[in-house]
Short mmCIF file of C-alpha atoms in Angstrom, two decimals:
data_model
loop_
_atom_site.label_atom_id
_atom_site.label_comp_id
_atom_site.label_asym_id
_atom_site.label_seq_id
_atom_site.Cartn_x
_atom_site.Cartn_y
_atom_site.Cartn_z
CA MET A 199 172.97 23.90 114.98
CA LYS A 200 170.13 25.42 112.66
CA SER A 201 169.21 28.98 112.98
CA SER A 202 166.66 30.65 114.18
CA SER A 203 165.39 32.16 110.86
CA SER A 204 164.02 28.50 109.94
CA LEU A 205 161.86 27.82 112.75
CA PRO A 206 158.99 25.40 112.46
CA LYS A 207 155.84 27.93 111.55
CA HIS A 208 154.23 26.83 115.36
CA LEU A 209 157.58 28.69 117.17
CA TYR A 210 158.35 32.39 117.09
CA LEU A 211 161.73 33.47 118.48
CA VAL A 212 161.20 36.84 120.30
CA ARG A 213 164.43 39.13 120.23
CA THR A 214 165.48 42.51 120.07
CA PRO A 215 166.19 43.83 117.25
CA PRO A 216 162.89 42.06 116.65
CA SER A 217 163.09 39.19 114.35
CA GLN A 218 161.41 40.21 110.70
CA ASN A 219 160.64 36.78 109.68
CA LEU A 220 158.04 35.67 112.29
CA HIS A 221 154.89 32.91 110.78
CA LYS A 222 152.31 34.52 110.25
CA PRO A 223 152.38 36.90 113.91
CA SER A 224 149.51 36.90 115.20
CA PRO A 225 147.56 36.99 118.94
CA ALA A 226 146.20 34.11 117.41
CA THR A 227 148.87 31.88 117.13
CA MET A 228 151.51 33.29 119.81
CA GLY A 229 149.07 34.69 122.43
CA GLY A 230 148.55 37.63 123.65
CA LYS A 231 151.30 37.55 125.94
CA GLY A 232 153.83 36.69 122.78
CA TYR A 233 152.66 39.07 120.20
CA ASN A 234 153.02 41.73 122.70
CA LEU A 235 156.47 40.67 123.81
CA HIS A 236 157.26 41.04 119.94
CA ARG A 237 155.28 43.81 119.43
CA MET A 238 157.78 45.38 122.66
CA THR A 239 160.83 44.98 120.69
CA GLN A 240 159.10 46.30 117.97
CA ALA A 241 158.82 49.80 120.23
CA GLY A 242 162.59 49.12 121.25
CA LEU A 243 162.32 47.79 124.88
CA ASN A 244 164.65 45.46 126.41
CA VAL A 245 163.05 42.64 126.37
CA PRO A 246 164.59 39.31 127.15
CA VAL A 247 164.67 36.60 124.69
CA ALA A 248 161.65 34.71 124.52
CA LEU A 249 160.93 30.76 122.13
CA VAL A 250 157.09 31.02 122.00
CA ILE A 251 155.51 27.98 121.62
CA GLY A 252 152.26 28.42 119.74
CA THR A 253 148.54 28.17 120.61
CA HIS A 254 147.95 25.35 118.66
CA TYR A 255 149.73 22.96 120.49
CA THR A 256 147.41 22.96 123.32
CA HIS A 257 144.96 20.71 122.66
CA ALA A 258 148.14 18.15 121.79
CA PRO A 259 151.03 19.58 124.51
CA GLN A 260 153.49 16.30 123.50
CA ASP A 261 153.61 17.40 119.40
CA CYS A 262 156.11 20.31 120.32
CA PHE A 263 158.61 18.92 121.90
CA LEU A 264 160.48 17.51 118.61
CA PRO A 265 160.36 20.77 117.03
CA VAL A 266 161.34 22.82 120.81
CA PHE A 267 164.04 20.46 121.79
CA SER A 268 165.37 20.17 118.44
CA VAL A 269 165.01 24.04 116.88
CA GLY A 270 163.62 25.87 119.12
CA LEU A 271 165.93 25.78 122.30
CA HIS A 272 168.88 25.92 120.09
CA ALA A 273 167.52 29.11 118.42
CA LEU A 274 167.32 30.45 122.06
CA GLU A 275 170.64 29.16 122.99
CA GLU A 276 172.16 30.83 119.06
CA SER A 277 170.80 34.08 120.72
CA THR A 278 172.30 34.03 124.56
CA GLY A 279 175.37 33.03 124.04
CA LEU A 280 174.39 30.21 127.41
CA LEU A 281 173.84 25.81 126.86
CA PHE A 282 170.20 24.93 128.42
CA GLY A 283 171.26 22.17 130.72
CA ASP A 284 175.21 23.03 130.97
CA GLU A 285 177.66 23.08 133.88
CA ARG A 286 179.67 25.41 133.20
CA ASN A 287 177.90 28.31 131.45
CA PRO A 288 173.96 27.50 132.64
CA LEU A 289 170.86 28.98 130.24
CA ILE A 290 168.04 28.99 132.92
CA LEU A 291 164.31 30.00 131.60
CA SER A 292 161.22 30.94 132.74
CA VAL A 293 157.49 29.07 131.44
CA ARG A 294 154.79 31.30 130.90
CA SER A 295 151.44 30.96 129.81
CA GLY A 296 150.01 33.89 126.88
CA ALA A 297 146.27 33.01 126.08
CA PRO A 298 144.76 35.66 122.44
CA VAL A 299 143.32 36.73 125.32
CA SER A 300 143.92 38.04 128.82
CA MET A 301 143.23 35.59 132.09
CA PRO A 302 145.15 37.35 135.03
CA GLY A 303 146.88 34.64 137.24
CA MET A 304 144.12 31.78 135.42
CA LEU A 305 146.97 29.83 133.92
CA GLU A 306 150.11 28.85 135.24
CA THR A 307 153.96 30.20 135.43
CA LEU A 308 157.17 28.31 136.51
CA LEU A 309 160.94 30.50 137.12
CA ASN A 310 164.48 29.10 137.07
CA ILE A 311 163.89 25.98 134.29
CA GLY A 312 166.97 24.42 134.23
CA LEU A 313 168.55 25.00 137.87
CA ASN A 314 169.54 21.90 139.18
CA ASP A 315 172.36 20.22 141.07
CA HIS A 316 174.92 20.06 137.92
CA THR A 317 174.24 23.61 136.48
CA LEU A 318 173.79 25.58 140.10
CA PRO A 319 177.35 26.33 139.90
CA GLY A 320 177.58 27.36 137.02
CA LEU A 321 174.72 29.79 137.66
CA VAL A 322 176.93 31.19 141.06
CA ARG A 323 180.05 31.43 138.26
CA GLN A 324 177.82 33.63 135.83
CA THR A 325 176.57 36.27 138.32
CA GLY A 326 179.37 35.90 141.03
CA ASN A 327 176.11 35.84 144.30
CA PRO A 328 175.70 32.20 145.45
CA ARG A 329 173.02 33.98 147.60
CA MET A 330 170.46 34.52 144.73
CA ALA A 331 171.29 30.66 143.17
CA TRP A 332 170.20 29.47 146.61
CA ASP A 333 167.82 31.21 146.37
CA ALA A 334 166.45 30.76 143.08
CA TYR A 335 166.85 26.64 143.19
CA ARG A 336 164.52 26.85 146.15
CA ARG A 337 161.74 28.65 145.00
CA LEU A 338 162.48 26.12 142.00
CA VAL A 339 161.59 23.12 143.98
CA ALA A 340 158.88 24.85 146.01
CA SER A 341 156.89 25.89 142.52
CA TYR A 342 157.64 22.73 140.24
CA GLY A 343 156.10 20.52 143.01
CA GLU A 344 153.02 22.84 143.24
CA VAL A 345 152.28 23.40 139.44
CA VAL A 346 153.83 20.16 138.05
CA GLN A 347 153.50 17.81 141.27
CA GLY A 348 150.36 18.94 142.44
CA LEU A 349 151.87 18.98 145.96
CA PRO A 350 150.00 21.87 148.22
CA ALA A 351 151.98 25.00 148.57
CA ALA A 352 151.85 25.44 152.52
CA LEU A 353 154.13 22.02 152.43
CA PHE A 354 156.93 24.54 151.69
CA GLU A 355 155.45 27.97 152.70
CA ALA A 356 155.29 25.82 156.26
CA GLU A 357 159.02 24.57 156.06
CA ILE A 358 160.02 29.03 155.36
CA ASP A 359 158.16 29.89 158.43
CA ARG A 360 159.61 27.57 160.75
CA LEU A 361 162.70 29.08 159.40
CA THR A 362 161.77 32.68 159.47
CA GLN A 363 160.20 33.13 162.37
CA GLY A 364 157.35 35.39 161.23
CA GLU A 365 161.33 37.79 159.37
CA ASP A 366 161.57 38.47 156.27
CA GLU A 367 162.75 35.52 153.97
CA ARG A 368 165.06 38.54 151.74
CA LEU A 369 166.85 38.71 155.12
CA LEU A 370 168.07 34.77 154.82
CA ASP A 371 171.93 34.49 153.68
CA PHE A 372 172.83 31.97 150.78
CA SER A 373 173.60 29.07 153.89
CA GLN A 374 170.23 29.18 155.42
CA LEU A 375 169.00 29.25 151.60
CA ARG A 376 171.13 26.06 151.37
CA GLN A 377 169.38 24.31 153.92
CA LEU A 378 166.37 25.09 153.37
CA THR A 379 166.36 23.94 149.19
CA ARG A 380 168.12 20.80 150.39
CA THR A 381 164.86 20.56 152.84
CA PHE A 382 162.70 21.74 149.77
CA LEU A 383 164.14 18.62 147.86
CA ALA A 384 163.71 15.79 150.39
CA LEU A 385 160.18 17.27 150.98
CA TYR A 386 159.61 16.90 147.65
CA GLU A 387 160.67 13.05 146.68
CA THR A 388 158.55 12.59 149.51
CA HIS A 389 155.61 13.72 149.13
CA ALA A 390 156.38 12.98 145.61
CA GLY A 391 157.46 9.35 145.92
CA ARG A 392 160.16 9.81 143.13
CA PRO A 393 163.45 12.68 143.13
CA PHE A 394 162.88 15.92 141.73
CA PRO A 395 163.70 15.71 138.57
CA GLN A 396 167.66 16.80 137.50
CA ASP A 397 167.53 16.72 134.09
CA ALA A 398 167.01 19.61 132.43
CA ARG A 399 165.30 18.33 129.45
CA GLU A 400 162.79 16.79 132.36
CA GLN A 401 162.28 19.22 133.72
CA LEU A 402 161.43 21.74 131.16
CA SER A 403 159.14 19.20 129.47
CA GLY A 404 156.95 18.85 132.54
CA ALA A 405 156.91 22.79 133.32
CA ILE A 406 155.74 23.05 129.55
CA GLU A 407 152.95 20.63 130.36
CA ALA A 408 151.87 21.73 133.24
CA VAL A 409 151.73 25.00 131.50
CA PHE A 410 149.44 23.68 128.59
CA ALA A 411 147.29 21.83 130.80
CA SER A 412 146.45 25.19 132.90
CA TRP A 413 144.47 25.67 130.42
CA ASN A 414 142.12 23.51 131.26
CA ALA A 415 141.82 24.00 135.15
CA ASP A 416 138.84 24.48 136.79
CA LYS A 417 139.92 28.18 137.82
CA ALA A 418 140.33 28.62 134.47
CA VAL A 419 137.19 27.22 133.29
CA GLU A 420 135.75 29.58 135.31
CA TYR A 421 136.68 32.65 133.95
CA ARG A 422 136.44 32.19 130.63
CA ARG A 423 132.61 30.76 131.53
CA ILE A 424 132.00 34.23 133.91
CA HIS A 425 134.14 36.36 130.20
CA GLN A 426 132.20 33.89 127.72
CA ILE A 427 136.03 33.09 126.50
CA ASP A 428 136.24 30.87 123.73
CA HIS A 429 137.44 27.13 124.90
CA ASP A 430 139.29 26.22 121.95
CA MET A 431 141.38 29.15 121.46
CA GLY A 432 143.99 27.69 124.03
CA THR A 433 147.31 29.17 125.14
CA ALA A 434 151.16 29.59 124.07
CA VAL A 435 153.55 29.18 126.35
CA ILE A 436 156.68 31.56 126.38
CA LEU A 437 159.88 30.03 127.35
CA GLN A 438 161.97 33.07 128.05
CA ARG A 439 165.88 34.05 129.62
CA MET A 440 165.69 34.58 133.24
CA VAL A 441 166.25 37.60 134.34
CA PHE A 442 166.69 37.19 138.14
CA GLY A 443 164.94 40.45 140.66
CA ASN A 444 166.06 38.59 143.48
CA THR A 445 170.14 39.66 143.11
CA GLY A 446 170.56 42.09 145.59
CA GLY A 447 169.26 45.69 147.29
CA HIS A 448 169.89 46.91 143.88
CA SER A 449 166.95 44.74 142.12
CA GLY A 450 163.37 43.75 141.98
CA ALA A 451 160.21 42.31 140.75
CA GLY A 452 156.98 44.99 139.66
CA VAL A 453 153.81 44.72 138.17
CA GLY A 454 152.51 48.60 137.06
CA PHE A 455 149.77 50.35 134.68
CA THR A 456 150.29 53.12 132.90
CA ARG A 457 147.66 55.30 134.36
CA ASP A 458 145.55 54.56 137.36
CA PRO A 459 143.34 51.92 136.84
CA SER A 460 140.45 52.92 139.74
CA THR A 461 140.38 56.33 138.65
CA GLY A 462 141.96 56.29 135.08
CA GLU A 463 144.62 59.36 136.53
CA ARG A 464 147.74 60.43 134.89
CA ARG A 465 149.70 58.70 136.18
CA LEU A 466 152.50 55.49 136.88
CA TRP A 467 150.64 52.76 139.71
CA VAL A 468 153.05 50.72 140.59
CA ASP A 469 153.56 48.01 142.73
CA PHE A 470 157.42 46.90 143.10
CA LEU A 471 159.13 44.14 145.58
CA ALA A 472 162.85 44.60 145.92
CA ASN A 473 165.12 41.84 146.14
CA ALA A 474 162.37 39.99 144.92
CA GLN A 475 160.63 37.21 141.52
CA GLY A 476 158.13 38.34 140.01
CA GLU A 477 155.82 35.66 141.22
CA ASP A 478 155.84 37.34 144.55
CA VAL A 479 154.53 40.24 143.71
CA VAL A 480 151.07 38.99 141.49
CA SER A 481 150.59 35.77 143.46
CA GLY A 482 149.17 37.39 145.96
CA ARG A 483 151.13 35.95 148.57
CA ARG A 484 153.20 38.76 149.11
CA ASN A 485 152.67 42.38 150.25
CA ALA A 486 154.45 44.73 147.62
CA HIS A 487 155.65 48.77 147.67
CA GLY A 488 155.02 52.03 145.95
CA HIS A 489 157.43 52.85 143.38
CA ALA A 490 159.14 54.96 145.21
CA THR A 491 161.22 51.67 146.68
CA LEU A 492 162.10 51.23 143.37
CA ALA A 493 163.74 55.19 143.20
CA ALA A 494 164.98 54.84 145.88
CA VAL A 495 166.72 51.15 145.13
CA ALA A 496 167.89 51.30 141.23
CA PRO A 497 166.31 55.09 140.34
CA ASP A 498 168.17 54.71 137.14
CA ALA A 499 165.90 51.82 136.29
CA TRP A 500 162.58 54.10 137.63
CA GLN A 501 163.43 56.51 135.05
CA GLN A 502 163.91 54.57 132.31
CA LEU A 503 160.83 52.68 133.44
CA GLN A 504 159.01 56.29 132.95
CA ALA A 505 160.39 56.05 129.70
CA SER A 506 159.47 52.34 128.60
CA ALA A 507 156.06 53.21 129.87
CA GLN A 508 155.17 56.12 127.65
CA ALA A 509 156.58 54.28 124.93
CA LEU A 510 153.98 51.33 125.78
CA GLU A 511 150.73 54.17 125.67
CA GLN A 512 152.57 55.24 122.15
CA HIS A 513 152.59 52.00 120.30
CA PHE A 514 149.38 50.33 122.07
CA LYS A 515 147.06 53.40 121.90
CA ASP A 516 145.55 52.58 125.65
CA MET A 517 146.84 51.89 129.37
CA GLN A 518 149.12 49.05 129.84
CA ASP A 519 149.39 46.53 132.23
CA PHE A 520 152.97 45.61 132.02
CA GLU A 521 155.55 43.29 134.51
CA PHE A 522 159.16 44.09 134.81
CA THR A 523 162.43 43.23 136.59
CA VAL A 524 165.46 44.69 137.68
CA GLN A 525 168.58 43.12 137.14
CA ASP A 526 171.36 44.95 139.41
CA GLY A 527 169.83 48.13 138.10
CA VAL A 528 169.07 47.07 134.84
CA LEU A 529 165.23 47.31 133.68
CA HIS A 530 163.89 44.65 131.81
CA MET A 531 159.70 44.22 130.46
CA LEU A 532 158.58 40.95 130.56
CA GLN A 533 154.45 41.10 129.23
CA THR A 534 152.40 44.35 128.74
CA ARG A 535 148.33 44.03 128.21
CA ASP A 536 145.63 46.37 128.36
CA GLY A 537 144.77 46.59 131.93
CA LYS A 538 141.49 45.72 133.25
CA ARG A 539 140.19 49.15 134.79
CA THR A 540 137.21 50.41 136.80
CA PRO A 541 134.25 52.26 134.16
CA LEU A 542 135.23 55.29 135.72
CA ALA A 543 138.66 54.88 134.65
CA ALA A 544 137.56 54.09 131.06
CA ALA A 545 135.88 56.81 130.67
CA ARG A 546 138.65 59.03 131.48
CA ILE A 547 141.29 56.73 130.16
CA ALA A 548 139.45 56.98 127.11
CA LEU A 549 139.05 60.78 126.59
CA ASP A 550 142.18 61.54 127.94
CA LEU A 551 143.70 59.70 124.90
CA LEU A 552 141.35 61.24 122.57
CA GLU A 553 142.96 65.14 124.14
CA GLU A 554 146.32 63.64 123.51
CA GLY A 555 145.99 62.78 120.35
CA LEU A 556 146.33 59.07 120.04
CA ILE A 557 143.17 58.20 119.35
CA ASP A 558 140.49 59.75 117.48
CA SER A 559 136.82 60.31 118.15
CA THR A 560 135.61 56.75 116.74
CA GLU A 561 138.07 55.02 118.88
CA ALA A 562 136.70 57.13 122.28
CA LEU A 563 133.57 56.59 121.09
CA ALA A 564 133.80 52.66 121.00
CA ARG A 565 135.52 52.97 124.34
CA THR A 566 133.46 54.18 126.44
CA GLN A 567 130.08 52.92 124.74
CA ALA A 568 128.77 50.60 126.93
CA ILE A 569 129.44 53.00 130.35
CA ALA A 570 126.18 54.39 131.66
CA MET A 571 126.25 58.08 133.17
CA ASP A 572 125.64 56.94 136.60
CA ALA A 573 128.84 54.98 137.01
CA LEU A 574 131.13 57.57 136.66
CA GLY A 575 131.38 58.61 140.47
CA THR A 576 133.17 57.21 143.32
CA VAL A 577 130.72 55.29 145.66
CA ARG A 578 131.58 57.27 148.95
CA MET A 579 130.54 56.87 153.28
CA VAL A 580 127.51 59.54 153.95
CA ALA A 581 129.16 60.96 157.27
CA GLY A 582 126.04 60.54 159.98
CA ASP A 583 124.76 63.25 162.18
CA ASP A 584 127.28 63.94 164.29
CA PRO A 585 130.93 64.09 162.47
CA ASP A 586 132.23 64.76 165.97
CA ASN A 587 131.41 60.46 166.72
CA ALA A 588 132.36 59.24 163.49
CA PRO A 589 133.27 56.01 164.08
CA ALA A 590 137.09 54.38 163.95
CA PRO A 591 138.54 52.07 161.21
CA LEU A 592 139.24 49.23 163.68
CA ALA A 593 142.92 48.84 160.16
CA LEU A 594 143.79 50.30 157.49
CA ALA A 595 145.34 48.18 154.33
CA ASN A 596 145.87 48.93 150.86
CA PRO A 597 143.32 50.08 148.31
CA ALA A 598 143.17 48.02 145.48
CA CYS A 599 139.75 48.88 143.92
CA SER A 600 137.97 51.99 145.03
CA GLY A 601 134.15 51.87 146.10
CA VAL A 602 132.24 51.46 149.28
CA VAL A 603 130.87 48.09 150.77
CA SER A 604 129.06 46.40 153.68
CA GLY A 605 128.76 42.54 153.85
CA ALA A 606 129.18 39.62 156.04
CA ILE A 607 132.44 37.93 156.70
CA ALA A 608 133.21 34.83 154.54
CA LEU A 609 136.42 33.26 155.25
CA ASP A 610 135.90 30.93 152.04
CA ALA A 611 133.62 30.15 149.02
CA GLN A 612 131.00 28.24 150.69
CA ALA A 613 130.35 30.63 153.40
CA VAL A 614 129.75 33.57 150.14
CA GLU A 615 127.49 30.76 148.50
CA ARG A 616 125.88 30.50 151.79
CA LEU A 617 124.70 33.99 152.12
CA VAL A 618 123.74 35.10 149.02
CA GLN A 619 121.56 31.94 149.00
CA ARG A 620 120.04 33.90 151.58
CA GLY A 621 120.37 37.29 150.26
CA VAL A 622 122.97 38.25 152.00
CA PRO A 623 125.84 40.70 150.62
CA ALA A 624 129.13 39.23 151.24
CA ILE A 625 132.66 40.03 151.84
CA LEU A 626 135.39 37.64 151.05
CA VAL A 627 137.85 37.74 153.84
CA ARG A 628 141.02 35.62 153.11
CA GLN A 629 144.48 36.27 153.85
CA ASP A 630 146.04 35.65 150.72
CA ALA A 631 144.22 36.95 147.53
CA GLU A 632 144.11 33.90 145.35
CA THR A 633 142.63 33.78 142.08
CA SER A 634 141.09 30.35 142.70
CA ASP A 635 138.63 32.54 144.67
CA ILE A 636 137.66 33.28 141.31
CA ALA A 637 133.86 32.23 141.67
CA ALA A 638 134.05 33.00 145.35
CA MET A 639 134.82 36.81 144.44
CA GLN A 640 132.65 36.08 141.47
CA GLY A 641 129.72 35.65 144.59
CA ALA A 642 131.13 37.95 147.04
CA GLN A 643 130.55 42.36 146.77
CA GLY A 644 133.90 42.67 147.67
CA LEU A 645 137.33 41.14 148.80
CA LEU A 646 139.78 41.65 151.42
CA THR A 647 143.23 40.21 152.27
CA GLN A 648 146.10 39.78 155.58
CA ARG A 649 148.66 39.96 152.61
CA GLY A 650 148.65 40.37 148.95
CA ALA A 651 150.04 43.56 146.23
CA ARG A 652 147.26 45.95 144.70
CA THR A 653 148.84 44.66 140.76
CA SER A 654 147.82 40.87 142.18
CA HIS A 655 146.16 38.70 139.94
CA ALA A 656 143.07 38.01 142.05
CA ALA A 657 143.33 41.99 142.97
CA VAL A 658 143.08 42.90 139.30
CA VAL A 659 140.12 40.31 138.69
CA ALA A 660 138.06 41.96 141.21
CA ARG A 661 138.76 45.30 139.92
CA GLN A 662 137.77 43.86 136.38
CA MET A 663 134.61 42.82 138.32
CA GLY A 664 134.21 46.10 139.77
CA LYS A 665 134.62 44.72 143.03
CA THR A 666 135.38 47.16 146.18
CA CYS A 667 139.55 45.43 147.36
CA LEU A 668 141.50 46.18 150.14
CA VAL A 669 144.61 43.70 150.50
CA GLY A 670 148.04 43.96 152.55
CA CYS A 671 145.89 44.66 156.09
CA THR A 672 148.95 43.83 158.63
CA ALA A 673 146.25 44.05 161.68
CA LEU A 674 144.18 41.22 160.07
CA HIS A 675 144.42 38.24 161.87
CA ILE A 676 142.68 35.21 160.86
CA ASP A 677 141.39 31.66 162.80
CA GLU A 678 140.13 28.94 160.62
CA ALA A 679 139.44 26.85 163.28
CA ALA A 680 137.33 29.58 165.21
CA ARG A 681 136.03 31.12 162.46
CA THR A 682 136.38 34.41 163.50
CA VAL A 683 139.01 37.68 162.41
CA GLN A 684 140.70 39.31 164.06
CA MET A 685 141.50 43.32 163.92
CA GLY A 686 142.68 46.02 165.59
CA GLY A 687 141.86 43.96 168.92
CA GLN A 688 138.28 42.96 167.72
CA THR A 689 137.39 40.10 167.53
CA LEU A 690 134.53 39.10 164.57
CA ALA A 691 132.63 35.84 163.65
CA GLU A 692 132.40 34.63 160.42
CA ASN A 693 128.52 36.54 159.30
CA GLU A 694 129.02 38.85 161.48
CA LEU A 695 129.29 42.35 158.91
CA ILE A 696 131.73 44.75 157.89
CA THR A 697 132.73 47.47 155.62
CA LEU A 698 134.92 48.46 153.04
CA ASP A 699 135.96 52.48 152.29
CA GLY A 700 138.47 51.38 148.96
CA ASN A 701 138.56 54.47 148.90
CA ASP A 702 140.97 55.18 152.03
CA GLY A 703 141.40 51.80 152.71
CA ALA A 704 140.03 51.96 155.89
CA ILE A 705 137.54 48.64 157.61
CA TYR A 706 135.18 49.52 160.23
CA ALA A 707 132.56 47.16 161.90
CA GLY A 708 129.12 47.35 161.54
CA GLN A 709 127.66 48.44 158.46
CA ALA A 710 128.04 51.99 156.73
CA THR A 711 125.29 54.18 154.94
CA SER A 712 127.49 55.12 151.05
CA ALA A 713 126.74 57.18 148.08
CA LEU A 714 128.11 57.55 144.73
CA VAL A 715 129.58 61.66 144.46
CA PRO A 716 129.11 61.57 140.57
CA ASP A 717 132.13 63.12 138.60
CA THR A 718 129.89 66.31 136.65
CA ALA A 719 133.37 67.26 134.89
CA LEU A 720 134.01 63.91 133.74
CA ARG A 721 130.11 62.94 133.15
CA ALA A 722 130.13 66.72 130.76
CA ARG A 723 133.28 65.67 128.76
CA LEU A 724 131.40 62.29 128.11
CA GLU A 725 128.18 63.96 126.78
CA ASP A 726 130.31 66.06 124.69
CA LEU A 727 131.34 63.94 122.98
CA ARG A 728 128.42 61.45 122.26
CA ASN A 729 126.33 64.63 121.05
CA HIS A 730 129.47 65.42 119.14
CA ASN A 731 129.01 62.40 117.31
CA HIS A 732 125.00 62.45 117.09
CA ASP A 733 125.15 65.92 115.46
CA LYS A 734 127.95 64.77 112.92
CA LYS A 735 125.90 61.71 112.67
CA ALA A 736 122.96 64.03 111.96
CA ARG A 737 124.65 66.29 108.87
CA LEU A 738 125.66 63.55 106.95
CA HIS A 739 122.38 62.23 107.29
CA LYS A 740 121.50 65.65 106.01
CA HIS A 741 123.94 66.04 102.73
#
């Protein structure tokens, strides 16, 4: 077995304590996610061991299989004490993308790779948790079907709905999950025309290829076009030892920001789902809870998370957007990146970091250079002449990005396009916050969803685009066939006007008047920074 110190130059082993002998580690070679995992180990955080397949292989993924299977996988096994595909002591992996530039939700992820009929009993033996093992297995079959085989997600979602009858799927017991997995395996075979791969290496090859292939998916190409990102840089693929957030009451998955990405306030902003896996939070298909749930189910992990968030800011010198899993009360950090934020938040964060001594005035100036003074404020609803007659909201949702916007209801990308061509502002109304809606989100003024978390990939993208965004509106019901939506006992047809208030999460019928309320204190602070720099330049010029 080759030692991890002799890995080929485009493979990188990331572990705690950090690997000292990585070959030219950088975001360009390892991708941003892989490189940041390495930096998190340097900051002393608890990161599950990972093998990073470098961006070099994007345009010829087949070339990575020999080094991965002959050397890389052994290095992972050596570091974990587990064996991939082993019936008694199986190593289970997540397979994630990681481009040099952050592209939230645009590339694919697969979890629970290596689970099959042979390794499942071994995972049960390792964890003593048959419910979790069957839950992970049914998730793998569905996601592998969707990502690798191109089967519609609705195929598996419909089966979950049929079994749960509207109840939370996290309440399903071990025997129901076993039955669901068997149904999924049969569905997979029927619709894919071949059985689900029971060979762990075949699974891993398919997953690696699918993640590399997602670099060229329509939504990824569109995202790069909008943000002017180089198409040639490619993505890394990260094989990481799975930690399981679905092991029961003291476990879960979450996403957080070290500061509020809408306002920039210095407070942890966390979405957490107990007894769940990470994709549940970021996919936009599930509603999540705030940090209070995490503090209640795993108080030690909440304490660790607060300390980890502080360590991240100290190390990265910026507001971070991170993902984490809590397995049986223990916190594992899975990724971090500079967080997407509104211009208002960008200004406040840069000025606060300057005051806290984490960055200097040159850096604060560079980070705020492109921000216009009139962006420093919050758009708020203007009250009518008669405050007692203020309209009642149709429904409430979770605000993911502040501001107030009115527009015509659009239920899909085509409807958004038709409204935009007529010069009418559109609000995209969807069941889930899906990143495949990126082109529609670009055209729309706002996004409203029935399901999804504030930190779902689609909400992150909407916030980056400066779109008012409300998610997880449980009172919203969409009738695709009738092209109508129902909220608060009222039915509204597509093209009717609604208003989203991203400050308090309220949704109103019709058009509202709004105005920008300037943040005068923040404007004064930014002006001071700019004047101070101007005076410094003038003094230097004099001398």
